[in-house]
Amino acid sequence: MPIDLSPIDKAKFVAAKRAAQFVESGMKVGLGTGSTAAWLVKCLGEMVREEGLRIKGVPTSTRTSILAREVGIDVITLDEAKWLDLTIDGADEFDPQLNLIKGGGGAHLQEKIVATASDQMIVITDASKSVETLGAFPLPIEVIPFGWQTTKSIVEEALIGMDVLGRDVTLRMNGDAPFVTDEGNHILDLHLKRIGNPRQLSFVVNQIPGVVENGLFLDVCDAVVIGYGDGRVEVRDIHEGTITEDKFDFLGDDNIFGDIAD
Ligand code: 5RP
C-alpha cells in the first residue's frame, strides 16, 4: 500500500473489499458512483481478472462505466439487465435505520433507479457518514434546466412548511457554469441542517414540476459496510439486525492502488 494513502481512503478501500465478498459469479451487479464505489469497482475488476469472477455490471454514471470497462468488468445497461441481484454504492449520510442522503457526486437519479431495481442494496462508507438524523449534508435534488429558477422558488416555498432547520437552496456549480448531470439536468442543493420528516420531504419535493428526483434513499438500503483506517470493517444488516466485524490487512493489494478515475 502506498504510504500516502489517507486513513479515509484506507477506510473506503476496506469497506469496498468486504462488500465485494457479497458478489458471486453469475450476478448482475449495480455499480455505484463516487470515490468509495470506485474502490469497489477496482476490487471487482481484480476478482474478474484474477479469480475468474463472472458478473455483469450496471454502472450508475458515465464515470463508473469508464472505470468498470477499464478494469475488465462486463458492462451492460439497466434495460439489458432488467433486474439486478445486488447494488453496491457509497453514500453521503446514513442514519440508524439505514436511510441515506446520496447525490454528492451528482448521480443520485441513476443510483436510485439502479438501487430500486435490485434485490439488495449495500452501502460502503467510512464512519464519518454516520448520523443520528439526516440533513447535515445538503440534500441534492435533480431538476430539469427549463425554468430551474422557478422550480427553485417553488422548492423554497415548499420548505417553509417542512420540519427542517435550514432552508437555503443553492444551484450546484461546476466552475463558472451550472453542474450538468449525466441526464443533462442541474442539481439544487438543499441546506437543511436537520431533516425531521424525510418521508414527507421526499414526497413533497418530488411532486414539484421540474424536480426529477431527490437524494433521499428511504427503505432502499439493506446493509451498510463501514470501513476504518486501521483495516477494521463493520457490517450492519437492517433485516437481521446484526453487526459483524472483520479486519483486513493491506498486504498484497498494491496492484489495485493505482489512480482512480473519479
Ligand atoms: C454520488 C453519490 C456518492 O455515493 C456519494 O456522494 C459518496 O461519495 P464518496 O464515496 O466519494 O464519498 O451519491 O452521487
PDB file of C-alpha atoms and ligand atoms in Angstrom:
ATOM      1  CA  MET A   1       0.000   0.000   0.000  1.00  0.00           C
ATOM      2  CA  PRO A   2       1.381   3.431  -0.856  1.00  0.00           C
ATOM      3  CA  ILE A   3       2.240   5.353   2.301  1.00  0.00           C
ATOM      4  CA  ASP A   4       0.439   8.488   1.102  1.00  0.00           C
ATOM      5  CA  LEU A   5      -2.993   6.829   1.190  1.00  0.00           C
ATOM      6  CA  SER A   6      -5.028   8.697   3.820  1.00  0.00           C
ATOM      7  CA  PRO A   7      -6.848   6.895   6.669  1.00  0.00           C
ATOM      8  CA  ILE A   8     -10.144   7.820   4.961  1.00  0.00           C
ATOM      9  CA  ASP A   9      -9.035   6.172   1.726  1.00  0.00           C
ATOM     10  CA  LYS A  10      -7.901   3.087   3.627  1.00  0.00           C
ATOM     11  CA  ALA A  11     -11.334   3.010   5.303  1.00  0.00           C
ATOM     12  CA  LYS A  12     -13.113   3.292   1.965  1.00  0.00           C
ATOM     13  CA  PHE A  13     -10.912   0.581   0.494  1.00  0.00           C
ATOM     14  CA  VAL A  14     -11.559  -1.985   3.234  1.00  0.00           C
ATOM     15  CA  ALA A  15     -15.297  -1.290   3.117  1.00  0.00           C
ATOM     16  CA  ALA A  16     -15.230  -1.916  -0.631  1.00  0.00           C
ATOM     17  CA  LYS A  17     -13.102  -5.035  -0.236  1.00  0.00           C
ATOM     18  CA  ARG A  18     -15.502  -6.506   2.332  1.00  0.00           C
ATOM     19  CA  ALA A  19     -18.573  -5.654   0.249  1.00  0.00           C
ATOM     20  CA  ALA A  20     -17.003  -7.307  -2.799  1.00  0.00           C
ATOM     21  CA  GLN A  21     -17.266 -10.596  -0.869  1.00  0.00           C
ATOM     22  CA  PHE A  22     -21.059 -10.398  -1.269  1.00  0.00           C
ATOM     23  CA  VAL A  23     -20.677 -10.614  -5.052  1.00  0.00           C
ATOM     24  CA  GLU A  24     -20.959 -14.073  -6.599  1.00  0.00           C
ATOM     25  CA  SER A  25     -20.371 -15.380 -10.100  1.00  0.00           C
ATOM     26  CA  GLY A  26     -23.432 -15.058 -12.328  1.00  0.00           C
ATOM     27  CA  MET A  27     -24.723 -11.967 -10.541  1.00  0.00           C
ATOM     28  CA  LYS A  28     -25.915  -8.776 -12.186  1.00  0.00           C
ATOM     29  CA  VAL A  29     -24.472  -6.006 -10.029  1.00  0.00           C
ATOM     30  CA  GLY A  30     -25.272  -2.293  -9.838  1.00  0.00           C
ATOM     31  CA  LEU A  31     -22.059  -0.290  -9.597  1.00  0.00           C
ATOM     32  CA  GLY A  32     -22.299   2.949  -7.625  1.00  0.00           C
ATOM     33  CA  THR A  33     -20.611   6.277  -8.187  1.00  0.00           C
ATOM     34  CA  GLY A  34     -18.053   8.178  -6.112  1.00  0.00           C
ATOM     35  CA  SER A  35     -14.662   7.614  -4.541  1.00  0.00           C
ATOM     36  CA  THR A  36     -15.776   4.679  -2.351  1.00  0.00           C
ATOM     37  CA  ALA A  37     -17.639   2.988  -5.190  1.00  0.00           C
ATOM     38  CA  ALA A  38     -14.529   3.399  -7.347  1.00  0.00           C
ATOM     39  CA  TRP A  39     -12.615   1.219  -4.883  1.00  0.00           C
ATOM     40  CA  LEU A  40     -15.365  -1.383  -5.190  1.00  0.00           C
ATOM     41  CA  VAL A  41     -15.153  -1.366  -8.978  1.00  0.00           C
ATOM     42  CA  LYS A  42     -11.386  -1.849  -8.740  1.00  0.00           C
ATOM     43  CA  CYS A  43     -11.790  -4.735  -6.276  1.00  0.00           C
ATOM     44  CA  LEU A  44     -14.358  -6.420  -8.533  1.00  0.00           C
ATOM     45  CA  GLY A  45     -12.128  -5.868 -11.565  1.00  0.00           C
ATOM     46  CA  GLU A  46      -9.322  -7.644  -9.773  1.00  0.00           C
ATOM     47  CA  MET A  47     -11.646 -10.545  -8.890  1.00  0.00           C
ATOM     48  CA  VAL A  48     -12.733 -10.772 -12.551  1.00  0.00           C
ATOM     49  CA  ARG A  49      -9.165 -10.786 -13.833  1.00  0.00           C
ATOM     50  CA  GLU A  50      -7.530 -12.956 -11.194  1.00  0.00           C
ATOM     51  CA  GLU A  51     -10.223 -15.160  -9.680  1.00  0.00           C
ATOM     52  CA  GLY A  52     -12.457 -15.791 -12.684  1.00  0.00           C
ATOM     53  CA  LEU A  53     -15.452 -13.939 -11.205  1.00  0.00           C
ATOM     54  CA  ARG A  54     -18.152 -13.683 -13.882  1.00  0.00           C
ATOM     55  CA  ILE A  55     -20.511 -10.743 -13.406  1.00  0.00           C
ATOM     56  CA  LYS A  56     -22.441  -8.222 -15.443  1.00  0.00           C
ATOM     57  CA  GLY A  57     -22.108  -4.690 -14.105  1.00  0.00           C
ATOM     58  CA  VAL A  58     -24.671  -1.900 -14.474  1.00  0.00           C
ATOM     59  CA  PRO A  59     -22.887   1.428 -13.834  1.00  0.00           C
ATOM     60  CA  THR A  60     -24.748   4.349 -12.278  1.00  0.00           C
ATOM     61  CA  SER A  61     -22.776   7.025 -14.139  1.00  0.00           C
ATOM     62  CA  THR A  62     -20.547   7.616 -17.126  1.00  0.00           C
ATOM     63  CA  ARG A  63     -17.560   7.864 -14.735  1.00  0.00           C
ATOM     64  CA  THR A  64     -18.246   4.451 -13.269  1.00  0.00           C
ATOM     65  CA  SER A  65     -18.906   2.959 -16.687  1.00  0.00           C
ATOM     66  CA  ILE A  66     -15.492   4.098 -17.933  1.00  0.00           C
ATOM     67  CA  LEU A  67     -13.726   2.728 -14.854  1.00  0.00           C
ATOM     68  CA  ALA A  68     -15.616  -0.588 -14.934  1.00  0.00           C
ATOM     69  CA  ARG A  69     -14.635  -1.199 -18.550  1.00  0.00           C
ATOM     70  CA  GLU A  70     -11.037  -0.215 -17.777  1.00  0.00           C
ATOM     71  CA  VAL A  71     -10.742  -2.835 -15.028  1.00  0.00           C
ATOM     72  CA  GLY A  72     -12.309  -5.594 -17.131  1.00  0.00           C
ATOM     73  CA  ILE A  73     -15.911  -5.760 -15.886  1.00  0.00           C
ATOM     74  CA  ASP A  74     -18.539  -6.753 -18.445  1.00  0.00           C
ATOM     75  CA  VAL A  75     -20.786  -3.665 -18.596  1.00  0.00           C
ATOM     76  CA  ILE A  76     -24.465  -3.777 -19.598  1.00  0.00           C
ATOM     77  CA  THR A  77     -27.302  -1.263 -19.374  1.00  0.00           C
ATOM     78  CA  LEU A  78     -30.113  -1.467 -16.835  1.00  0.00           C
ATOM     79  CA  ASP A  79     -32.547  -2.163 -19.663  1.00  0.00           C
ATOM     80  CA  GLU A  80     -30.427  -5.121 -20.741  1.00  0.00           C
ATOM     81  CA  ALA A  81     -30.205  -6.373 -17.155  1.00  0.00           C
ATOM     82  CA  LYS A  82     -33.848  -5.574 -16.314  1.00  0.00           C
ATOM     83  CA  TRP A  83     -33.336  -6.565 -12.671  1.00  0.00           C
ATOM     84  CA  LEU A  84     -30.209  -6.820 -10.519  1.00  0.00           C
ATOM     85  CA  ASP A  85     -29.112  -9.158  -7.756  1.00  0.00           C
ATOM     86  CA  LEU A  86     -27.204  -6.534  -5.838  1.00  0.00           C
ATOM     87  CA  THR A  87     -26.166  -2.878  -5.980  1.00  0.00           C
ATOM     88  CA  ILE A  88     -23.163  -1.598  -4.042  1.00  0.00           C
ATOM     89  CA  ASP A  89     -22.778   2.163  -3.729  1.00  0.00           C
ATOM     90  CA  GLY A  90     -21.421   4.889  -1.473  1.00  0.00           C
ATOM     91  CA  ALA A  91     -23.491   7.433   0.456  1.00  0.00           C
ATOM     92  CA  ASP A  92     -23.140  10.931   1.871  1.00  0.00           C
ATOM     93  CA  GLU A  93     -25.024  10.150   5.090  1.00  0.00           C
ATOM     94  CA  PHE A  94     -26.734   7.157   6.666  1.00  0.00           C
ATOM     95  CA  ASP A  95     -28.905   7.067   9.787  1.00  0.00           C
ATOM     96  CA  PRO A  96     -29.591   4.203  12.255  1.00  0.00           C
ATOM     97  CA  GLN A  97     -32.458   2.938  10.030  1.00  0.00           C
ATOM     98  CA  LEU A  98     -30.022   2.927   7.083  1.00  0.00           C
ATOM     99  CA  ASN A  99     -31.872   5.702   5.317  1.00  0.00           C
ATOM    100  CA  LEU A 100     -29.483   7.704   3.177  1.00  0.00           C
ATOM    101  CA  ILE A 101     -28.626  11.001   1.595  1.00  0.00           C
ATOM    102  CA  LYS A 102     -26.925  10.470  -1.745  1.00  0.00           C
ATOM    103  CA  GLY A 103     -26.044  12.640  -4.709  1.00  0.00           C
ATOM    104  CA  GLY A 104     -22.896  14.396  -3.525  1.00  0.00           C
ATOM    105  CA  GLY A 105     -21.414  13.223  -6.810  1.00  0.00           C
ATOM    106  CA  GLY A 106     -24.497  14.300  -8.754  1.00  0.00           C
ATOM    107  CA  ALA A 107     -25.511  10.775  -9.771  1.00  0.00           C
ATOM    108  CA  HIS A 108     -28.387  10.064  -7.374  1.00  0.00           C
ATOM    109  CA  LEU A 109     -31.033   9.822 -10.104  1.00  0.00           C
ATOM    110  CA  GLN A 110     -29.383   6.900 -11.844  1.00  0.00           C
ATOM    111  CA  GLU A 111     -28.209   5.496  -8.497  1.00  0.00           C
ATOM    112  CA  LYS A 112     -31.783   5.450  -7.164  1.00  0.00           C
ATOM    113  CA  ILE A 113     -33.178   3.817 -10.288  1.00  0.00           C
ATOM    114  CA  VAL A 114     -30.489   1.130 -10.179  1.00  0.00           C
ATOM    115  CA  ALA A 115     -30.738   0.519  -6.407  1.00  0.00           C
ATOM    116  CA  THR A 116     -34.527   0.266  -6.616  1.00  0.00           C
ATOM    117  CA  ALA A 117     -34.191  -2.337  -9.378  1.00  0.00           C
ATOM    118  CA  SER A 118     -32.014  -4.552  -7.160  1.00  0.00           C
ATOM    119  CA  ASP A 119     -32.835  -7.390  -4.778  1.00  0.00           C
ATOM    120  CA  GLN A 120     -30.362  -5.877  -2.343  1.00  0.00           C
ATOM    121  CA  MET A 121     -28.529  -2.595  -1.854  1.00  0.00           C
ATOM    122  CA  ILE A 122     -25.322  -2.456   0.169  1.00  0.00           C
ATOM    123  CA  VAL A 123     -23.735   0.872   1.074  1.00  0.00           C
ATOM    124  CA  ILE A 124     -19.983   1.155   1.534  1.00  0.00           C
ATOM    125  CA  THR A 125     -18.658   4.009   3.592  1.00  0.00           C
ATOM    126  CA  ASP A 126     -16.278   5.309   6.218  1.00  0.00           C
ATOM    127  CA  ALA A 127     -17.591   6.094   9.706  1.00  0.00           C
ATOM    128  CA  SER A 128     -17.800   9.857   9.089  1.00  0.00           C
ATOM    129  CA  LYS A 129     -21.051   9.394   7.126  1.00  0.00           C
ATOM    130  CA  SER A 130     -22.945   8.035  10.148  1.00  0.00           C
ATOM    131  CA  VAL A 131     -25.543  10.469  11.584  1.00  0.00           C
ATOM    132  CA  GLU A 132     -28.404  10.252  14.084  1.00  0.00           C
ATOM    133  CA  THR A 133     -30.646  12.432  11.889  1.00  0.00           C
ATOM    134  CA  LEU A 134     -30.195  13.100   8.168  1.00  0.00           C
ATOM    135  CA  GLY A 135     -29.652  16.616   6.876  1.00  0.00           C
ATOM    136  CA  ALA A 136     -26.225  17.967   7.822  1.00  0.00           C
ATOM    137  CA  PHE A 137     -25.136  17.043   4.293  1.00  0.00           C
ATOM    138  CA  PRO A 138     -27.004  19.244   1.776  1.00  0.00           C
ATOM    139  CA  LEU A 139     -29.804  17.279   0.123  1.00  0.00           C
ATOM    140  CA  PRO A 140     -29.361  17.225  -3.675  1.00  0.00           C
ATOM    141  CA  ILE A 141     -32.361  17.395  -5.948  1.00  0.00           C
ATOM    142  CA  GLU A 142     -32.034  16.956  -9.691  1.00  0.00           C
ATOM    143  CA  VAL A 143     -34.074  19.484 -11.691  1.00  0.00           C
ATOM    144  CA  ILE A 144     -34.523  19.940 -15.409  1.00  0.00           C
ATOM    145  CA  PRO A 145     -32.779  23.064 -16.797  1.00  0.00           C
ATOM    146  CA  PHE A 146     -36.025  24.524 -18.201  1.00  0.00           C
ATOM    147  CA  GLY A 147     -37.304  27.075 -15.678  1.00  0.00           C
ATOM    148  CA  TRP A 148     -34.930  25.910 -12.961  1.00  0.00           C
ATOM    149  CA  GLN A 149     -35.109  29.279 -11.178  1.00  0.00           C
ATOM    150  CA  THR A 150     -38.881  28.985 -10.916  1.00  0.00           C
ATOM    151  CA  THR A 151     -38.513  25.416  -9.704  1.00  0.00           C
ATOM    152  CA  LYS A 152     -36.027  26.646  -7.100  1.00  0.00           C
ATOM    153  CA  SER A 153     -38.527  29.274  -5.852  1.00  0.00           C
ATOM    154  CA  ILE A 154     -41.273  26.667  -5.526  1.00  0.00           C
ATOM    155  CA  VAL A 155     -38.907  24.338  -3.647  1.00  0.00           C
ATOM    156  CA  GLU A 156     -38.019  27.216  -1.281  1.00  0.00           C
ATOM    157  CA  GLU A 157     -41.703  27.898  -0.692  1.00  0.00           C
ATOM    158  CA  ALA A 158     -42.400  24.224  -0.020  1.00  0.00           C
ATOM    159  CA  LEU A 159     -39.611  24.140   2.559  1.00  0.00           C
ATOM    160  CA  ILE A 160     -41.425  26.743   4.688  1.00  0.00           C
ATOM    161  CA  GLY A 161     -43.882  24.078   5.827  1.00  0.00           C
ATOM    162  CA  MET A 162     -41.267  21.387   6.393  1.00  0.00           C
ATOM    163  CA  ASP A 163     -39.649  20.149   9.597  1.00  0.00           C
ATOM    164  CA  VAL A 164     -36.118  21.306   8.752  1.00  0.00           C
ATOM    165  CA  LEU A 165     -33.581  23.613  10.419  1.00  0.00           C
ATOM    166  CA  GLY A 166     -32.184  25.411   7.354  1.00  0.00           C
ATOM    167  CA  ARG A 167     -33.874  26.497   4.131  1.00  0.00           C
ATOM    168  CA  ASP A 168     -31.087  27.734   1.837  1.00  0.00           C
ATOM    169  CA  VAL A 169     -31.185  26.351  -1.673  1.00  0.00           C
ATOM    170  CA  THR A 170     -28.195  26.697  -3.998  1.00  0.00           C
ATOM    171  CA  LEU A 171     -27.578  25.748  -7.600  1.00  0.00           C
ATOM    172  CA  ARG A 172     -24.620  23.365  -7.826  1.00  0.00           C
ATOM    173  CA  MET A 173     -21.860  24.821  -9.971  1.00  0.00           C
ATOM    174  CA  ASN A 174     -19.012  23.324 -11.951  1.00  0.00           C
ATOM    175  CA  GLY A 175     -16.585  26.236 -12.105  1.00  0.00           C
ATOM    176  CA  ASP A 176     -18.486  29.150 -13.639  1.00  0.00           C
ATOM    177  CA  ALA A 177     -21.270  27.054 -15.160  1.00  0.00           C
ATOM    178  CA  PRO A 178     -24.117  25.085 -13.596  1.00  0.00           C
ATOM    179  CA  PHE A 179     -23.239  21.449 -12.908  1.00  0.00           C
ATOM    180  CA  VAL A 180     -24.797  19.145 -15.518  1.00  0.00           C
ATOM    181  CA  THR A 181     -25.750  15.567 -14.663  1.00  0.00           C
ATOM    182  CA  ASP A 182     -25.458  12.541 -16.953  1.00  0.00           C
ATOM    183  CA  GLU A 183     -29.110  13.141 -17.836  1.00  0.00           C
ATOM    184  CA  GLY A 184     -28.440  16.783 -18.823  1.00  0.00           C
ATOM    185  CA  ASN A 185     -30.081  18.237 -15.713  1.00  0.00           C
ATOM    186  CA  HIS A 186     -28.982  20.574 -12.914  1.00  0.00           C
ATOM    187  CA  ILE A 187     -28.693  19.987  -9.168  1.00  0.00           C
ATOM    188  CA  LEU A 188     -30.174  22.139  -6.407  1.00  0.00           C
ATOM    189  CA  ASP A 189     -28.540  21.556  -3.011  1.00  0.00           C
ATOM    190  CA  LEU A 190     -30.914  22.000  -0.065  1.00  0.00           C
ATOM    191  CA  HIS A 191     -29.034  23.138   3.058  1.00  0.00           C
ATOM    192  CA  LEU A 192     -31.496  21.819   5.616  1.00  0.00           C
ATOM    193  CA  LYS A 193     -29.134  21.025   8.522  1.00  0.00           C
ATOM    194  CA  ARG A 194     -31.653  18.591  10.005  1.00  0.00           C
ATOM    195  CA  ILE A 195     -34.478  16.717   8.266  1.00  0.00           C
ATOM    196  CA  GLY A 196     -37.198  15.942  10.820  1.00  0.00           C
ATOM    197  CA  ASN A 197     -39.507  14.080   8.436  1.00  0.00           C
ATOM    198  CA  PRO A 198     -37.584  12.659   5.449  1.00  0.00           C
ATOM    199  CA  ARG A 199     -40.635  10.830   4.050  1.00  0.00           C
ATOM    200  CA  GLN A 200     -42.779  13.940   3.917  1.00  0.00           C
ATOM    201  CA  LEU A 201     -39.937  15.982   2.450  1.00  0.00           C
ATOM    202  CA  SER A 202     -39.162  13.401  -0.224  1.00  0.00           C
ATOM    203  CA  PHE A 203     -42.820  13.150  -1.217  1.00  0.00           C
ATOM    204  CA  VAL A 204     -43.459  16.903  -1.320  1.00  0.00           C
ATOM    205  CA  VAL A 205     -40.274  17.779  -3.226  1.00  0.00           C
ATOM    206  CA  ASN A 206     -40.868  15.087  -5.833  1.00  0.00           C
ATOM    207  CA  GLN A 207     -44.359  16.499  -6.551  1.00  0.00           C
ATOM    208  CA  ILE A 208     -42.927  19.816  -7.781  1.00  0.00           C
ATOM    209  CA  PRO A 209     -42.872  20.078 -11.585  1.00  0.00           C
ATOM    210  CA  GLY A 210     -39.284  20.319 -12.802  1.00  0.00           C
ATOM    211  CA  VAL A 211     -37.935  18.176  -9.979  1.00  0.00           C
ATOM    212  CA  VAL A 212     -36.753  14.839 -11.336  1.00  0.00           C
ATOM    213  CA  GLU A 213     -35.583  13.116  -8.131  1.00  0.00           C
ATOM    214  CA  ASN A 214     -34.237  13.875  -4.685  1.00  0.00           C
ATOM    215  CA  GLY A 215     -31.269  12.264  -2.947  1.00  0.00           C
ATOM    216  CA  LEU A 216     -33.161  10.666  -0.042  1.00  0.00           C
ATOM    217  CA  PHE A 217     -32.955   6.860  -0.208  1.00  0.00           C
ATOM    218  CA  LEU A 218     -35.624   5.654   2.231  1.00  0.00           C
ATOM    219  CA  ASP A 219     -36.089   1.916   2.876  1.00  0.00           C
ATOM    220  CA  VAL A 220     -33.763   1.117  -0.015  1.00  0.00           C
ATOM    221  CA  CYS A 221     -30.544   0.119   1.753  1.00  0.00           C
ATOM    222  CA  ASP A 222     -30.263  -3.394   3.229  1.00  0.00           C
ATOM    223  CA  ALA A 223     -26.817  -3.216   4.793  1.00  0.00           C
ATOM    224  CA  VAL A 224     -24.012  -0.762   5.414  1.00  0.00           C
ATOM    225  CA  VAL A 225     -20.371  -1.799   5.375  1.00  0.00           C
ATOM    226  CA  ILE A 226     -18.304   0.675   7.404  1.00  0.00           C
ATOM    227  CA  GLY A 227     -14.540   0.700   6.943  1.00  0.00           C
ATOM    228  CA  TYR A 228     -11.933   2.116   9.332  1.00  0.00           C
ATOM    229  CA  GLY A 229      -8.430   3.356   8.616  1.00  0.00           C
ATOM    230  CA  ASP A 230      -6.835   0.531  10.623  1.00  0.00           C
ATOM    231  CA  GLY A 231      -8.430  -2.169   8.451  1.00  0.00           C
ATOM    232  CA  ARG A 232     -11.451  -2.909  10.662  1.00  0.00           C
ATOM    233  CA  VAL A 233     -14.796  -3.361   8.957  1.00  0.00           C
ATOM    234  CA  GLU A 234     -18.280  -3.412  10.442  1.00  0.00           C
ATOM    235  CA  VAL A 235     -21.315  -4.782   8.584  1.00  0.00           C
ATOM    236  CA  ARG A 236     -24.735  -3.569   9.778  1.00  0.00           C
ATOM    237  CA  ASP A 237     -27.622  -5.579   8.339  1.00  0.00           C
ATOM    238  CA  ILE A 238     -31.001  -3.874   8.721  1.00  0.00           C
ATOM    239  CA  HIS A 239     -33.126  -7.032   8.305  1.00  0.00           C
ATOM    240  CA  GLU A 240     -31.183  -9.366  10.528  1.00  0.00           C
ATOM    241  CA  GLY A 241     -30.373  -6.603  12.999  1.00  0.00           C
ATOM    242  CA  THR A 242     -26.813  -7.868  13.154  1.00  0.00           C
ATOM    243  CA  ILE A 243     -23.485  -6.158  13.378  1.00  0.00           C
ATOM    244  CA  THR A 244     -20.486  -8.248  12.360  1.00  0.00           C
ATOM    245  CA  GLU A 245     -16.839  -7.272  12.394  1.00  0.00           C
ATOM    246  CA  ASP A 246     -13.794  -8.199  10.336  1.00  0.00           C
ATOM    247  CA  LYS A 247     -10.281  -6.956   9.903  1.00  0.00           C
ATOM    248  CA  PHE A 248      -8.297  -6.680   6.680  1.00  0.00           C
ATOM    249  CA  ASP A 249      -4.595  -6.208   6.189  1.00  0.00           C
ATOM    250  CA  PHE A 250      -3.449  -4.280   3.193  1.00  0.00           C
ATOM    251  CA  LEU A 251      -0.690  -6.623   2.119  1.00  0.00           C
ATOM    252  CA  GLY A 252      -0.973  -7.958  -1.407  1.00  0.00           C
ATOM    253  CA  ASP A 253      -3.324  -5.243  -2.632  1.00  0.00           C
ATOM    254  CA  ASP A 254      -0.686  -2.960  -4.124  1.00  0.00           C
ATOM    255  CA  ASN A 255      -1.814  -3.741  -7.660  1.00  0.00           C
ATOM    256  CA  ILE A 256      -5.182  -2.028  -7.220  1.00  0.00           C
ATOM    257  CA  PHE A 257      -3.891   1.118  -5.577  1.00  0.00           C
ATOM    258  CA  GLY A 258      -3.404   2.965  -8.843  1.00  0.00           C
ATOM    259  CA  ASP A 259      -5.096   6.278  -9.518  1.00  0.00           C
ATOM    260  CA  ILE A 260      -8.846   6.066  -9.545  1.00  0.00           C
ATOM    261  CA  ALA A 261     -10.713   7.804 -12.329  1.00  0.00           C
ATOM    262  CA  ASP A 262     -13.291   9.631 -10.247  1.00  0.00           C
TER     263      ASP A 262
HETATM  264  C1  5RP B   1     -22.792  10.095  -5.884  1.00  0.00           C
HETATM  265  C2  5RP B   1     -23.046   9.586  -4.524  1.00  0.00           C
HETATM  266  C3  5RP B   1     -21.889   9.032  -3.770  1.00  0.00           C
HETATM  267  O1  5RP B   1     -22.159   7.706  -3.476  1.00  0.00           O
HETATM  268  C4  5RP B   1     -21.709   9.806  -2.516  1.00  0.00           C
HETATM  269  O2  5RP B   1     -21.526  11.167  -2.857  1.00  0.00           O
HETATM  270  C5  5RP B   1     -20.489   9.315  -1.723  1.00  0.00           C
HETATM  271  O3  5RP B   1     -19.326   9.568  -2.439  1.00  0.00           O
HETATM  272  P1  5RP B   1     -17.901   9.222  -1.877  1.00  0.00           P
HETATM  273  O4  5RP B   1     -17.807   7.742  -1.805  1.00  0.00           O
HETATM  274  O5  5RP B   1     -16.945   9.831  -2.871  1.00  0.00           O
HETATM  275  O6  5RP B   1     -17.776   9.878  -0.514  1.00  0.00           O
HETATM  276  O7  5RP B   1     -24.135   9.596  -4.018  1.00  0.00           O
HETATM  277  O8  5RP B   1     -23.935  10.681  -6.431  1.00  0.00           O
END
